[in-house]
mmCIF file of C-alpha atoms and ligand atoms in Angstrom:
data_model
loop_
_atom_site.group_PDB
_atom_site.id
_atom_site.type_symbol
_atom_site.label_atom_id
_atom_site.label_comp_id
_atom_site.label_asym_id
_atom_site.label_seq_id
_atom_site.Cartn_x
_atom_site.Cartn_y
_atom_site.Cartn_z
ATOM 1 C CA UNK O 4 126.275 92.243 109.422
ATOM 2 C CA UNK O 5 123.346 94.603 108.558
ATOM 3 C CA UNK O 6 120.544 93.612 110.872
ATOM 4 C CA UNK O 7 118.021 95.986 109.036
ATOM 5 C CA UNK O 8 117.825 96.592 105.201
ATOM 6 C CA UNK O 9 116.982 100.186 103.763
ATOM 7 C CA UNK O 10 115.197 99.473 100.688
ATOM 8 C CA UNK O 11 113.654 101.909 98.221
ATOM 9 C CA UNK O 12 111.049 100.648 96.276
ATOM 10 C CA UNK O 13 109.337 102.987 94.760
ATOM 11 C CA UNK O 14 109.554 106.976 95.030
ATOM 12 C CA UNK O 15 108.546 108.379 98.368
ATOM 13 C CA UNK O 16 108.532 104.462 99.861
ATOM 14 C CA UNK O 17 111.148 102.667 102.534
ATOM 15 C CA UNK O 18 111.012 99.207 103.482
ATOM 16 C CA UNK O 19 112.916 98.667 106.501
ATOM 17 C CA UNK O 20 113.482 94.954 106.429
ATOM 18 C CA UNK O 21 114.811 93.230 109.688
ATOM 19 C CA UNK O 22 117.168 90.685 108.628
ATOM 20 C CA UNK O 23 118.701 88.280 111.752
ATOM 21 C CA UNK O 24 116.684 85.297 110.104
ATOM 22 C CA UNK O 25 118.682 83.017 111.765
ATOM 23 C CA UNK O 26 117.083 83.895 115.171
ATOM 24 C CA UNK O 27 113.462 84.736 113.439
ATOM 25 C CA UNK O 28 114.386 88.877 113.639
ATOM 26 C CA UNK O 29 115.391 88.503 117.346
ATOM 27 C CA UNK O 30 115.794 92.482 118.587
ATOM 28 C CA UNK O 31 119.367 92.526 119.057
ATOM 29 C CA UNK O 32 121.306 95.452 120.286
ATOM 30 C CA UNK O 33 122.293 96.127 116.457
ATOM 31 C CA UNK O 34 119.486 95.178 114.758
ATOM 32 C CA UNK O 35 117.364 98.185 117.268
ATOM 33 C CA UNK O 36 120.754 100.967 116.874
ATOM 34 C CA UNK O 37 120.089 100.118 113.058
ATOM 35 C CA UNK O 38 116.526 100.429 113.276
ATOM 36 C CA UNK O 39 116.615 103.654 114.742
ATOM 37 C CA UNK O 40 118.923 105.001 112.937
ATOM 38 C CA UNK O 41 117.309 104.053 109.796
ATOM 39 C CA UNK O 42 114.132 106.037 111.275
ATOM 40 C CA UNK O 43 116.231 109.228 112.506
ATOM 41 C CA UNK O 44 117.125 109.463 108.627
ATOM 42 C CA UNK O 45 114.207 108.427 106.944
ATOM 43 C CA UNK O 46 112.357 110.846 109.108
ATOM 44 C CA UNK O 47 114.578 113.802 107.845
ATOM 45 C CA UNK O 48 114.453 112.786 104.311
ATOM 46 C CA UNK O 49 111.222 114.718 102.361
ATOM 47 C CA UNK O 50 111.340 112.125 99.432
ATOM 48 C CA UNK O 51 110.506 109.547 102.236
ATOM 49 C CA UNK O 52 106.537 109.578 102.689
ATOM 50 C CA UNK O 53 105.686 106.339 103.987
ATOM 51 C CA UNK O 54 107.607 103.454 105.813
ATOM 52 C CA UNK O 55 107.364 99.587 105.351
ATOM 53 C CA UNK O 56 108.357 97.603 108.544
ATOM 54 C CA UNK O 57 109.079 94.186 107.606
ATOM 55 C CA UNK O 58 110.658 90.627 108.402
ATOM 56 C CA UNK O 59 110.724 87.229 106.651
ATOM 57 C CA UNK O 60 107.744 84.755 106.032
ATOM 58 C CA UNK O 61 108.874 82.586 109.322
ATOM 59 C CA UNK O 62 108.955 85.817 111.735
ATOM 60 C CA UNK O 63 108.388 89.623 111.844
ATOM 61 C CA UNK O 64 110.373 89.707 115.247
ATOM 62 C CA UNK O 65 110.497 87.163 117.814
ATOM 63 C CA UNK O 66 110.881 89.764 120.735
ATOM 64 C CA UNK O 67 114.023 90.744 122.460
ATOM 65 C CA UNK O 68 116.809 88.849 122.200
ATOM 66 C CA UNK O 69 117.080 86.558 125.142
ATOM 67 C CA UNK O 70 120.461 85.447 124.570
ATOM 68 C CA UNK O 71 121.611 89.238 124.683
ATOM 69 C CA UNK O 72 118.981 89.420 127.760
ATOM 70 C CA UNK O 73 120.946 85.936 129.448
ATOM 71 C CA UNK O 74 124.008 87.711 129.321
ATOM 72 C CA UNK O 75 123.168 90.932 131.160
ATOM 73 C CA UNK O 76 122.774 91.878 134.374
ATOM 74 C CA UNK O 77 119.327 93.696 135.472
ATOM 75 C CA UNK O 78 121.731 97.047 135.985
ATOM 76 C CA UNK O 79 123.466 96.008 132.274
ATOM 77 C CA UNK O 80 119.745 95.982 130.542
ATOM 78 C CA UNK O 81 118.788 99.553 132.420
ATOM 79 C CA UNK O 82 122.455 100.656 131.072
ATOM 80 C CA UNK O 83 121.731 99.763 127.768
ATOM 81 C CA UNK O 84 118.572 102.506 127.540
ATOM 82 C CA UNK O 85 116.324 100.647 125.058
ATOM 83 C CA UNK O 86 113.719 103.072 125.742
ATOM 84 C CA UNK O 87 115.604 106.207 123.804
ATOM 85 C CA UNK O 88 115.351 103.261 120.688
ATOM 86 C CA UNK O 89 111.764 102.847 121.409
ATOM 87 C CA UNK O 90 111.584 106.995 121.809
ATOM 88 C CA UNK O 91 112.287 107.020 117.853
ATOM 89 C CA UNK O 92 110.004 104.740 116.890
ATOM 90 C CA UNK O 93 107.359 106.073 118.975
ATOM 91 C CA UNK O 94 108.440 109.630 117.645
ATOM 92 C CA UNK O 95 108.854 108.682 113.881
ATOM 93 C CA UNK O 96 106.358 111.718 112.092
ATOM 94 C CA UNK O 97 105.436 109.254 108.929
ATOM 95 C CA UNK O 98 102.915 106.662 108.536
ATOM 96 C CA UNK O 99 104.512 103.278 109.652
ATOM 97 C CA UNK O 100 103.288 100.228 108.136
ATOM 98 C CA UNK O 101 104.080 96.667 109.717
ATOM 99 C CA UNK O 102 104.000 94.066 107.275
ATOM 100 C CA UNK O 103 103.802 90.820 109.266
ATOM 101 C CA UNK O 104 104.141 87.320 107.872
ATOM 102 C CA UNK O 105 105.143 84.528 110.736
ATOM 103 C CA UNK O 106 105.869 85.999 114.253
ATOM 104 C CA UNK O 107 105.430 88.970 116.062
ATOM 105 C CA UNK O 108 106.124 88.560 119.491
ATOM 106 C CA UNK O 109 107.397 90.056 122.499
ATOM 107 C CA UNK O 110 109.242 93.366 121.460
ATOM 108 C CA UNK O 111 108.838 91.985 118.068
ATOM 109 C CA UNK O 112 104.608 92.435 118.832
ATOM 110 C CA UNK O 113 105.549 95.776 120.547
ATOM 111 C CA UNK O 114 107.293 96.849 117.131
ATOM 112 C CA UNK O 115 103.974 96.398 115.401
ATOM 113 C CA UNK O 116 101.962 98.188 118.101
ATOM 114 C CA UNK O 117 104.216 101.349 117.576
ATOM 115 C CA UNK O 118 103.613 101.371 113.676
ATOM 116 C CA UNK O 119 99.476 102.784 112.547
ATOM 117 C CA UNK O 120 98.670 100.324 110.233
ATOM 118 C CA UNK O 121 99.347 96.744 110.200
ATOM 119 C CA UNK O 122 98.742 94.522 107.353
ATOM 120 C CA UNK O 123 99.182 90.794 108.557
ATOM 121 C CA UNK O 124 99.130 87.079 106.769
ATOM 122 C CA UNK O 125 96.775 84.588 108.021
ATOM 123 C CA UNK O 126 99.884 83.246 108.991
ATOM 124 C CA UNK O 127 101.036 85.431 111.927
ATOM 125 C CA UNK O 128 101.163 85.022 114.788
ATOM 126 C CA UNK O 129 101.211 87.224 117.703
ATOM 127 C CA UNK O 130 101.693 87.344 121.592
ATOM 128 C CA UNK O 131 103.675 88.927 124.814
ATOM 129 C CA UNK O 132 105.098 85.648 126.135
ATOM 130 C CA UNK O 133 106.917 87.663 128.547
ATOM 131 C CA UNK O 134 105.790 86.080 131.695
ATOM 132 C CA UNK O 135 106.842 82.638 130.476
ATOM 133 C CA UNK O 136 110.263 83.960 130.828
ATOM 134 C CA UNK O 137 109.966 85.375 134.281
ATOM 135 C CA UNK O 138 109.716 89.281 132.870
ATOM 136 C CA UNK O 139 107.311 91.397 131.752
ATOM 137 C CA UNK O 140 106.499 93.979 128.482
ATOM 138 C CA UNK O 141 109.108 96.933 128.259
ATOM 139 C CA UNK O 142 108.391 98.919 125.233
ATOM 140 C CA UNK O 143 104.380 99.952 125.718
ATOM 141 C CA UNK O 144 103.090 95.941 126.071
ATOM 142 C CA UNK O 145 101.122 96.611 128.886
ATOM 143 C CA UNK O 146 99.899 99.931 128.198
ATOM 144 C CA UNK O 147 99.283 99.647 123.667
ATOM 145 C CA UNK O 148 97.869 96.422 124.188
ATOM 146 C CA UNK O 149 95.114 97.453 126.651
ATOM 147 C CA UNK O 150 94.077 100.656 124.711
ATOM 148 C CA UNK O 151 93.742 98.810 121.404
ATOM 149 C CA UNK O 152 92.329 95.441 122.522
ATOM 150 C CA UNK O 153 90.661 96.465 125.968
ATOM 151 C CA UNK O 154 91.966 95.236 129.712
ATOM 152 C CA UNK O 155 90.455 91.989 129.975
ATOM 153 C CA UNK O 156 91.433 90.604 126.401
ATOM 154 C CA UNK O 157 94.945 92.430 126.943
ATOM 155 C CA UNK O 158 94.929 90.851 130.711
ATOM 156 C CA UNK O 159 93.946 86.978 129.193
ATOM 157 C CA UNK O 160 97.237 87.637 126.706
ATOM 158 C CA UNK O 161 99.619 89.131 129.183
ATOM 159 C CA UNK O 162 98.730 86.775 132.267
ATOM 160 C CA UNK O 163 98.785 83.659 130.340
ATOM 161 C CA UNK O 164 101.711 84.243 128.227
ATOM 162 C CA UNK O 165 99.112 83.102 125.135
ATOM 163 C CA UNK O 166 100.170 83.432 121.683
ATOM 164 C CA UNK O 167 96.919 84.438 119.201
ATOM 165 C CA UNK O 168 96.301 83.906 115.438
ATOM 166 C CA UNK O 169 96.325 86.593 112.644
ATOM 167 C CA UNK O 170 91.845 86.025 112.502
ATOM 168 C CA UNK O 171 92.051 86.559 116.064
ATOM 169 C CA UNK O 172 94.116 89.674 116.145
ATOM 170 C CA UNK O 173 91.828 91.353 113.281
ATOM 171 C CA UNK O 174 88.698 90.371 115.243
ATOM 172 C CA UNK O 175 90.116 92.000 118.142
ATOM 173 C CA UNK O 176 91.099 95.025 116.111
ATOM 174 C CA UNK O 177 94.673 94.850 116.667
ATOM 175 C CA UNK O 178 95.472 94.245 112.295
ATOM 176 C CA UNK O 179 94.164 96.564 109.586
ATOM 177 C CA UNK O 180 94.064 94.280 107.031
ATOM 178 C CA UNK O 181 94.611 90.363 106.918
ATOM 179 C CA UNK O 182 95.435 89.151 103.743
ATOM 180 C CA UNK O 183 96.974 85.884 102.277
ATOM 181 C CA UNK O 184 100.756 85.222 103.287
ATOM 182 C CA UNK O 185 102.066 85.927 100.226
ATOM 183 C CA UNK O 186 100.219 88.971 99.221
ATOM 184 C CA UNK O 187 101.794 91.164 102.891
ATOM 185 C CA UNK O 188 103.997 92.314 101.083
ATOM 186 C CA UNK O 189 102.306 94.019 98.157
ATOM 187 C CA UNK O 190 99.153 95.153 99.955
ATOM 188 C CA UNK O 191 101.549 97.217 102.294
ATOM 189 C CA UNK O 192 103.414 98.699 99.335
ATOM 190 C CA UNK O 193 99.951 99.120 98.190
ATOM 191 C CA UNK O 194 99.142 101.267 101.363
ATOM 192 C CA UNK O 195 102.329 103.473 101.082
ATOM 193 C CA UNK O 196 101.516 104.297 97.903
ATOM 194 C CA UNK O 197 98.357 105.772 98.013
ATOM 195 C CA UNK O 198 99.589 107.559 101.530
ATOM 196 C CA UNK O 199 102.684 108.995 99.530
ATOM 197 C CA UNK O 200 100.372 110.183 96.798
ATOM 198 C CA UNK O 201 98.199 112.111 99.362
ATOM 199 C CA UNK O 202 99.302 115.600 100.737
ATOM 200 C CA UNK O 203 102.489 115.495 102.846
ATOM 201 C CA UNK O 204 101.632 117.641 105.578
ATOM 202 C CA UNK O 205 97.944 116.845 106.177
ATOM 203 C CA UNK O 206 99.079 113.070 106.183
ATOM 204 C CA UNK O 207 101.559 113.922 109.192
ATOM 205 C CA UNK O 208 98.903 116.120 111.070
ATOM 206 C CA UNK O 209 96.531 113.487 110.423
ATOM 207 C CA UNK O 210 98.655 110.775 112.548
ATOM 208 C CA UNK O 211 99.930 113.137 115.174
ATOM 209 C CA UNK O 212 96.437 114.316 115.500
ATOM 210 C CA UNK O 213 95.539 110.759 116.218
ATOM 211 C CA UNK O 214 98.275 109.740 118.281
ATOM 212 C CA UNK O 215 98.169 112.467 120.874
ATOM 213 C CA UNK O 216 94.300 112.428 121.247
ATOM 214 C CA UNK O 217 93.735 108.948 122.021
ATOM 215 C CA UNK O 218 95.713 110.208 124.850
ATOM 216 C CA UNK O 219 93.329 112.740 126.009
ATOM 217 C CA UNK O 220 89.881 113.531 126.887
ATOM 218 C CA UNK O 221 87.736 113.740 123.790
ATOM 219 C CA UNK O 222 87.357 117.633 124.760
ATOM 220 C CA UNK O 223 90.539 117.995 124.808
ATOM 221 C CA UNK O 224 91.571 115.609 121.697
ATOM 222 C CA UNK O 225 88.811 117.775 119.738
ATOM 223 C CA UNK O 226 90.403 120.867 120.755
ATOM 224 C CA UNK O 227 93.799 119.452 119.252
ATOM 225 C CA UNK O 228 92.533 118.882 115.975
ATOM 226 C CA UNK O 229 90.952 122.243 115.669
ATOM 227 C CA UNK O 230 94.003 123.162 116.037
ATOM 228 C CA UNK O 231 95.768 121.211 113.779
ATOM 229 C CA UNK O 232 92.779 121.686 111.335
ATOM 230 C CA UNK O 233 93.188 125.432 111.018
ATOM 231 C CA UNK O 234 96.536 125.178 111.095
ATOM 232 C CA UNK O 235 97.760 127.345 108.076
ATOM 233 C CA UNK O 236 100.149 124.762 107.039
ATOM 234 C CA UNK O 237 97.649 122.585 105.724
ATOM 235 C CA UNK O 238 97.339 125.399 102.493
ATOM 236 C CA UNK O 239 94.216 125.946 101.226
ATOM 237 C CA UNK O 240 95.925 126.367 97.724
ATOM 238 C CA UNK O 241 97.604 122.888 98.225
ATOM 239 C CA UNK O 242 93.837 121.313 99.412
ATOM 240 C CA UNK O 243 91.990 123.458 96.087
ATOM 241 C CA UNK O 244 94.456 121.654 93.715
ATOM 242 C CA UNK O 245 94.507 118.034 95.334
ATOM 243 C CA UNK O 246 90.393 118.223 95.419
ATOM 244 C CA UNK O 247 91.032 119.290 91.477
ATOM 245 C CA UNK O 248 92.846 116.718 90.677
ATOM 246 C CA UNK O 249 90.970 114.027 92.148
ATOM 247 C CA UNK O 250 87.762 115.423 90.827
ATOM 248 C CA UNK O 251 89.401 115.585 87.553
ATOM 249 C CA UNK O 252 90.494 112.106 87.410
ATOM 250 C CA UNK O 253 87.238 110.738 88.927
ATOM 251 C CA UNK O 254 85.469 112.583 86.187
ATOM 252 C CA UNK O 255 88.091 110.621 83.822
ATOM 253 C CA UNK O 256 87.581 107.927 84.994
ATOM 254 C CA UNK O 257 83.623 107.590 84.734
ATOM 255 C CA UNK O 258 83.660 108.557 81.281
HETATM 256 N N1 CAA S 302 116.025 85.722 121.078
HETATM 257 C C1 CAA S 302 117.157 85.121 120.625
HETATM 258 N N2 CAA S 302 117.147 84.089 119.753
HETATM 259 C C2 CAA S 302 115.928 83.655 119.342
HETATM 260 C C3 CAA S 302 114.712 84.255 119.780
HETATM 261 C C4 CAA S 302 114.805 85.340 120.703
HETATM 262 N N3 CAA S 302 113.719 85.985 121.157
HETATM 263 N N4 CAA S 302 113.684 83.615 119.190
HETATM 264 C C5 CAA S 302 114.235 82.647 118.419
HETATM 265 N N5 CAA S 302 115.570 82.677 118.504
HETATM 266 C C6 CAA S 302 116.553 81.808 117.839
HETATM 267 C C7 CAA S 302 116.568 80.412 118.468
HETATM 268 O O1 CAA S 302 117.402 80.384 119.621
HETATM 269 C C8 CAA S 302 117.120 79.580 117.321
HETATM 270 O O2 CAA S 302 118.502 79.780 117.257
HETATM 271 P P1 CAA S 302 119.522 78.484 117.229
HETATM 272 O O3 CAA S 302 119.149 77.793 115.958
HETATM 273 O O4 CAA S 302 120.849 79.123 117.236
HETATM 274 O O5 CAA S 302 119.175 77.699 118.442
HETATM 275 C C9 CAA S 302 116.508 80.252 116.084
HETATM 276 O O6 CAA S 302 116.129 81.568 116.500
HETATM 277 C C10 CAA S 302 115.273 79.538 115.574
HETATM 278 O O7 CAA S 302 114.411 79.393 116.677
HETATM 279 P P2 CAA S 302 113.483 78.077 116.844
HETATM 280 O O8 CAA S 302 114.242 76.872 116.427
HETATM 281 O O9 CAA S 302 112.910 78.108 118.213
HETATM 282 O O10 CAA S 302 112.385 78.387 115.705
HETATM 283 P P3 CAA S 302 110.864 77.958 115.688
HETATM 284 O O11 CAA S 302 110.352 78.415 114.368
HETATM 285 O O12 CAA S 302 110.695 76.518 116.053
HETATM 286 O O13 CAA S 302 110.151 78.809 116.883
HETATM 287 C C11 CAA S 302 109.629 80.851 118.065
HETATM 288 C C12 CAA S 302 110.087 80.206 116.748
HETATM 289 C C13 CAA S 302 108.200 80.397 118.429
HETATM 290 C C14 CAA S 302 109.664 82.355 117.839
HETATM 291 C C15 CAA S 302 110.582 80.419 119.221
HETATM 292 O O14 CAA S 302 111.928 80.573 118.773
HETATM 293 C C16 CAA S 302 110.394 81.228 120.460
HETATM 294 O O15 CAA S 302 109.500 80.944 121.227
HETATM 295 N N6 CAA S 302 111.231 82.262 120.676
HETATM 296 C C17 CAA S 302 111.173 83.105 121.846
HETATM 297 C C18 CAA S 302 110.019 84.079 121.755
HETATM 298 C C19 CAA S 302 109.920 84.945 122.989
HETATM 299 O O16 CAA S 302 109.835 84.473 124.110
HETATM 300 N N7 CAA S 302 109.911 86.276 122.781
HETATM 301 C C20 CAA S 302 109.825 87.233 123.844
HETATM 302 C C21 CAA S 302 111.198 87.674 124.179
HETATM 303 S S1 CAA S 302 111.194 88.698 125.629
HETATM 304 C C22 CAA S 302 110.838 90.240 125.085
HETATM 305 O O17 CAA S 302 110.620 90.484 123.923
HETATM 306 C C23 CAA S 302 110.809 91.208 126.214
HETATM 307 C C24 CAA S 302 110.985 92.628 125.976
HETATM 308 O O18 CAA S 302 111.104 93.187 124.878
HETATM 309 C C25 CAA S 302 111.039 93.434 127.188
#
């Protein structure tokens, strides 16, 4: 069965939609090989700009798959090596949009704390109800959760188990955009395409920029973007014409 639909939308859009609704999007061993290789390609592909993660309305992922989890021994998880699936995601150069109706929890909620923007319905729900199972986060949890959310909001989640509502994870900072359930879908396609209209290369320097300096010292993270800043990738002939054009149609537009 295909665990994760490649969709094309539009030009220069994916939607990567994880279909196992019969376990609300469950991360089996599949679903994640798909997943990943889905990104490895997408990834490689130029016509690809932006990528739409994605579920059903009930769930965006209801974490790892505990009846795969059951099954294994501790030694048979560790053989597995997960993390090189996580690796792509984490490594994925586009924009990554999680569209989240329903639940995200778990690795599911993990999923959406690899991807930069997340547009959720007031329906979603989110959480690391690890502990109630006797284990704890695997694929960044502990460490995502606490950077974007702070330790003793992340600590109250991951102690307690405690699933959280989509208000409460926009308060918190954790969604870009909360919109109704219905309208997830569009506002993410929405997203992607202004992001695939938008210069190619600056958009990836852009994220990487951000992703490796909210690892550093701000020294540091300022010294990486004057580097990627001056980098003579980002042409100057490419930024003359895109300023152009969007002065051009600005002017357009006013009159
Ligand atoms: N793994 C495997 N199957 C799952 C699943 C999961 N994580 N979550 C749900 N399912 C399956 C259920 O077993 C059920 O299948 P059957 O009909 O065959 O019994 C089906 O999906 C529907 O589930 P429910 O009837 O429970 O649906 P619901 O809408 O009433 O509740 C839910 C949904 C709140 C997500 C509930 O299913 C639930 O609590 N699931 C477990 C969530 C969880 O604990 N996630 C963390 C997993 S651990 C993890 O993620 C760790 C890691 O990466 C390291």
């Amino acid at each position: 069965m295909t665990e994760v639909l490649c969709e094309r939308p539009e030009t220069g859009i994916a939607v990567l939609r994880l279909n196992r609704p019969e376990a609300r999007n469950a991360l089996s061993l599949s679903l994640r090989k798909q997943l990943a290789e889905h990104l490895n390609t997408l990834d490689e592909n130029p016509d690809v700009r932006a990528v739409i993660v994605t579920g059903d309305r009930k769930a965006f992922a209801a974490g790892a798959d505990l009846k795969l989890m059951v099954e294994q021994s501790p030694m048979g998880m560790h053989q597995l090596r997960l993390d090189r699936l996580w690796q792509t995601v984490a490594e994925f150069r586009k924009p990554l949009i999680a569209a989240i109706n329903g639940y995200a929890l778990g690795g599911g909620c993990e999923l959406a704390l690899h991807c930069d923007i997340l547009i959720a319905g007031h329906d979603a729900t989110f959480g690391l109800p690890e502990i109630k199972v006797g284990i704890m986060p695997g694929a960044g949890g502990t460490q995502r959760l606490v950077r974007l959310i702070g330790k003793h909001r992340a600590l109250r989640v991951l102690l307690r188990g405690e699933l959280f509502d989509a208000e409460t994870a926009y308060a918190w900072g954790l969604v870009s955009e909360l919109v109704e359930p219905d309208a997830v879908e569009a506002t993410a396609l929405d997203y992607a395409r202004t992001i695939s209209g938008l210069p190619a290369r600056a958009v990836e320097f852009i994220k990487e920029s951000v992703l490796q300096g909210a690892d550093l010292p701000l020294s540091a993270a300022l010294t990486l973007e004057r580097k990627f800043s001056s980098t003579p990738l980002i042409r100057r002939k490419g930024c003359r014409r895109s300023w152009k054009s969007a002065n051009h149609s600005s002017q357009e537009s006013e009159s």
